[in-house]
Amino acid sequence: MQEHPNEPRNYDVVLGGKTPPPTSGAVLGGLAGVKHRLISEEAEQRIGALMEALSYGEAGFDVLIRALDDPVPQVRDTACLLLQSRIAKITVLKKGVGIWNKWRASTIRLEGINVDLSSVNLSEFDLSGFNLSNANLIGANLSGANLSGANLSGANLSEANLTDADLTNANLTAACLWKAELYGAKLRQGTVLQQTTMPDGKVI
């Protein structure tokens, strides 16, 4: 991560138009320069800014997340693709169900994006209503997590810790729960369990 994200670097935007800036001219660099290019009317400028945003860690992820609402599909797709790293996905999760599901909808449309959350610690996390379909949650710590109404269809929850998790009305169709710890988990009426692999290997 950059120690001084607002200091100008090569290829940063120069305020003052197309003419060379005077020696006293201000160079808009760093994260501020990225944000400035994101208000450009040119989609290519905005896409270039998103590519650079990755250099600024979590602050850059926030920029990418905001770009998911860009009016141009190519810009939205670029932001979606750049949020594929493990730390980026966790950041998006923490932003809440609305932002996660917006990103997830784009990944499904683009195809080929693996939602790998294996071994992640989401204990006591509120994941109600989240679209986690086909996610890799092998070995994830979901103890005490609120997964009510979550879409876990096709998700791999092998060896996941679901102790005391709330799975009320969760969609677990075709999910794999092999060796998952379900002690104390809430599986009340309405939870979808069709074609689900249970810890004993049985498919119900």
PDB file of C-alpha atoms in Angstrom, residues 91-184:
ATOM      1  CA  THR A  91     -14.460  -5.740   2.099  1.00  0.00           C
ATOM      2  CA  VAL A  92     -17.539  -5.939  -0.125  1.00  0.00           C
ATOM      3  CA  LEU A  93     -19.177  -8.369   2.330  1.00  0.00           C
ATOM      4  CA  LYS A  94     -18.678  -5.906   5.148  1.00  0.00           C
ATOM      5  CA  LYS A  95     -20.414  -3.181   3.134  1.00  0.00           C
ATOM      6  CA  GLY A  96     -23.712  -5.022   3.548  1.00  0.00           C
ATOM      7  CA  VAL A  97     -26.206  -7.113   1.665  1.00  0.00           C
ATOM      8  CA  GLY A  98     -27.166  -4.463  -0.910  1.00  0.00           C
ATOM      9  CA  ILE A  99     -23.636  -3.858  -2.171  1.00  0.00           C
ATOM     10  CA  TRP A 100     -22.667  -7.554  -2.006  1.00  0.00           C
ATOM     11  CA  ASN A 101     -25.724  -8.698  -3.945  1.00  0.00           C
ATOM     12  CA  LYS A 102     -25.138  -5.977  -6.543  1.00  0.00           C
ATOM     13  CA  TRP A 103     -21.564  -7.206  -7.040  1.00  0.00           C
ATOM     14  CA  ARG A 104     -22.694 -10.840  -6.993  1.00  0.00           C
ATOM     15  CA  ALA A 105     -25.313 -10.200  -9.680  1.00  0.00           C
ATOM     16  CA  SER A 106     -22.578  -8.803 -11.915  1.00  0.00           C
ATOM     17  CA  THR A 107     -20.291 -11.785 -11.290  1.00  0.00           C
ATOM     18  CA  ILE A 108     -23.066 -14.182 -12.257  1.00  0.00           C
ATOM     19  CA  ARG A 109     -23.704 -12.257 -15.455  1.00  0.00           C
ATOM     20  CA  LEU A 110     -20.009 -12.086 -16.350  1.00  0.00           C
ATOM     21  CA  GLU A 111     -19.442 -15.751 -15.445  1.00  0.00           C
ATOM     22  CA  GLY A 112     -16.132 -17.378 -14.588  1.00  0.00           C
ATOM     23  CA  ILE A 113     -15.651 -15.459 -11.342  1.00  0.00           C
ATOM     24  CA  ASN A 114     -14.958 -17.759  -8.421  1.00  0.00           C
ATOM     25  CA  VAL A 115     -16.418 -16.665  -5.094  1.00  0.00           C
ATOM     26  CA  ASP A 116     -13.746 -18.154  -2.851  1.00  0.00           C
ATOM     27  CA  LEU A 117     -14.415 -17.527   0.832  1.00  0.00           C
ATOM     28  CA  SER A 118     -12.821 -20.739   2.103  1.00  0.00           C
ATOM     29  CA  SER A 119     -11.631 -20.646   5.722  1.00  0.00           C
ATOM     30  CA  VAL A 120     -12.857 -17.069   6.126  1.00  0.00           C
ATOM     31  CA  ASN A 121     -13.917 -16.005   9.635  1.00  0.00           C
ATOM     32  CA  LEU A 122     -17.477 -14.695   9.509  1.00  0.00           C
ATOM     33  CA  SER A 123     -18.447 -15.682  13.038  1.00  0.00           C
ATOM     34  CA  GLU A 124     -21.477 -13.729  14.339  1.00  0.00           C
ATOM     35  CA  PHE A 125     -21.657 -11.939  10.963  1.00  0.00           C
ATOM     36  CA  ASP A 126     -25.013 -10.766   9.603  1.00  0.00           C
ATOM     37  CA  LEU A 127     -25.367 -12.485   6.223  1.00  0.00           C
ATOM     38  CA  SER A 128     -29.143 -12.495   6.098  1.00  0.00           C
ATOM     39  CA  GLY A 129     -30.375 -12.250   2.521  1.00  0.00           C
ATOM     40  CA  PHE A 130     -26.879 -12.482   1.021  1.00  0.00           C
ATOM     41  CA  ASN A 131     -26.486 -14.238  -2.326  1.00  0.00           C
ATOM     42  CA  LEU A 132     -23.762 -16.801  -1.633  1.00  0.00           C
ATOM     43  CA  SER A 133     -24.863 -19.238  -4.303  1.00  0.00           C
ATOM     44  CA  ASN A 134     -22.066 -21.531  -5.534  1.00  0.00           C
ATOM     45  CA  ALA A 135     -19.617 -19.907  -3.120  1.00  0.00           C
ATOM     46  CA  ASN A 136     -16.616 -21.826  -1.822  1.00  0.00           C
ATOM     47  CA  LEU A 137     -17.104 -21.747   1.957  1.00  0.00           C
ATOM     48  CA  ILE A 138     -15.009 -24.815   2.761  1.00  0.00           C
ATOM     49  CA  GLY A 139     -13.802 -24.605   6.361  1.00  0.00           C
ATOM     50  CA  ALA A 140     -15.399 -21.189   6.877  1.00  0.00           C
ATOM     51  CA  ASN A 141     -16.185 -20.111  10.432  1.00  0.00           C
ATOM     52  CA  LEU A 142     -19.873 -19.186  10.343  1.00  0.00           C
ATOM     53  CA  SER A 143     -20.584 -19.937  13.979  1.00  0.00           C
ATOM     54  CA  GLY A 144     -23.402 -17.772  15.272  1.00  0.00           C
ATOM     55  CA  ALA A 145     -23.775 -16.105  11.874  1.00  0.00           C
ATOM     56  CA  ASN A 146     -27.174 -14.882  10.744  1.00  0.00           C
ATOM     57  CA  LEU A 147     -27.783 -16.666   7.439  1.00  0.00           C
ATOM     58  CA  SER A 148     -31.554 -16.365   7.513  1.00  0.00           C
ATOM     59  CA  GLY A 149     -32.933 -16.022   4.014  1.00  0.00           C
ATOM     60  CA  ALA A 150     -29.460 -16.356   2.503  1.00  0.00           C
ATOM     61  CA  ASN A 151     -29.058 -18.015  -0.875  1.00  0.00           C
ATOM     62  CA  LEU A 152     -26.565 -20.834  -0.315  1.00  0.00           C
ATOM     63  CA  SER A 153     -27.701 -22.958  -3.237  1.00  0.00           C
ATOM     64  CA  GLY A 154     -24.796 -24.931  -4.666  1.00  0.00           C
ATOM     65  CA  ALA A 155     -22.429 -23.560  -2.014  1.00  0.00           C
ATOM     66  CA  ASN A 156     -19.666 -25.800  -0.693  1.00  0.00           C
ATOM     67  CA  LEU A 157     -19.898 -25.708   3.111  1.00  0.00           C
ATOM     68  CA  SER A 158     -17.728 -28.772   3.701  1.00  0.00           C
ATOM     69  CA  GLU A 159     -16.127 -28.683   7.151  1.00  0.00           C
ATOM     70  CA  ALA A 160     -17.656 -25.275   7.800  1.00  0.00           C
ATOM     71  CA  ASN A 161     -18.470 -24.302  11.377  1.00  0.00           C
ATOM     72  CA  LEU A 162     -22.192 -23.525  11.461  1.00  0.00           C
ATOM     73  CA  THR A 163     -22.569 -23.916  15.222  1.00  0.00           C
ATOM     74  CA  ASP A 164     -25.522 -21.824  16.451  1.00  0.00           C
ATOM     75  CA  ALA A 165     -25.914 -20.282  12.989  1.00  0.00           C
ATOM     76  CA  ASP A 166     -29.375 -19.088  11.979  1.00  0.00           C
ATOM     77  CA  LEU A 167     -30.296 -20.825   8.704  1.00  0.00           C
ATOM     78  CA  THR A 168     -33.991 -20.017   8.898  1.00  0.00           C
ATOM     79  CA  ASN A 169     -35.442 -19.869   5.375  1.00  0.00           C
ATOM     80  CA  ALA A 170     -31.971 -20.217   3.868  1.00  0.00           C
ATOM     81  CA  ASN A 171     -31.815 -21.836   0.443  1.00  0.00           C
ATOM     82  CA  LEU A 172     -29.471 -24.809   0.744  1.00  0.00           C
ATOM     83  CA  THR A 173     -30.516 -26.534  -2.466  1.00  0.00           C
ATOM     84  CA  ALA A 174     -27.610 -28.646  -3.786  1.00  0.00           C
ATOM     85  CA  ALA A 175     -25.324 -27.241  -1.065  1.00  0.00           C
ATOM     86  CA  CYS A 176     -22.621 -29.522   0.333  1.00  0.00           C
ATOM     87  CA  LEU A 177     -22.555 -29.802   4.126  1.00  0.00           C
ATOM     88  CA  TRP A 178     -20.099 -32.699   4.330  1.00  0.00           C
ATOM     89  CA  LYS A 179     -18.479 -32.722   7.792  1.00  0.00           C
ATOM     90  CA  ALA A 180     -20.028 -29.332   8.567  1.00  0.00           C
ATOM     91  CA  GLU A 181     -20.629 -28.608  12.266  1.00  0.00           C
ATOM     92  CA  LEU A 182     -24.358 -27.904  12.681  1.00  0.00           C
ATOM     93  CA  TYR A 183     -24.692 -28.199  16.457  1.00  0.00           C
ATOM     94  CA  GLY A 184     -27.274 -25.695  17.654  1.00  0.00           C
TER      95      GLY A 184
END
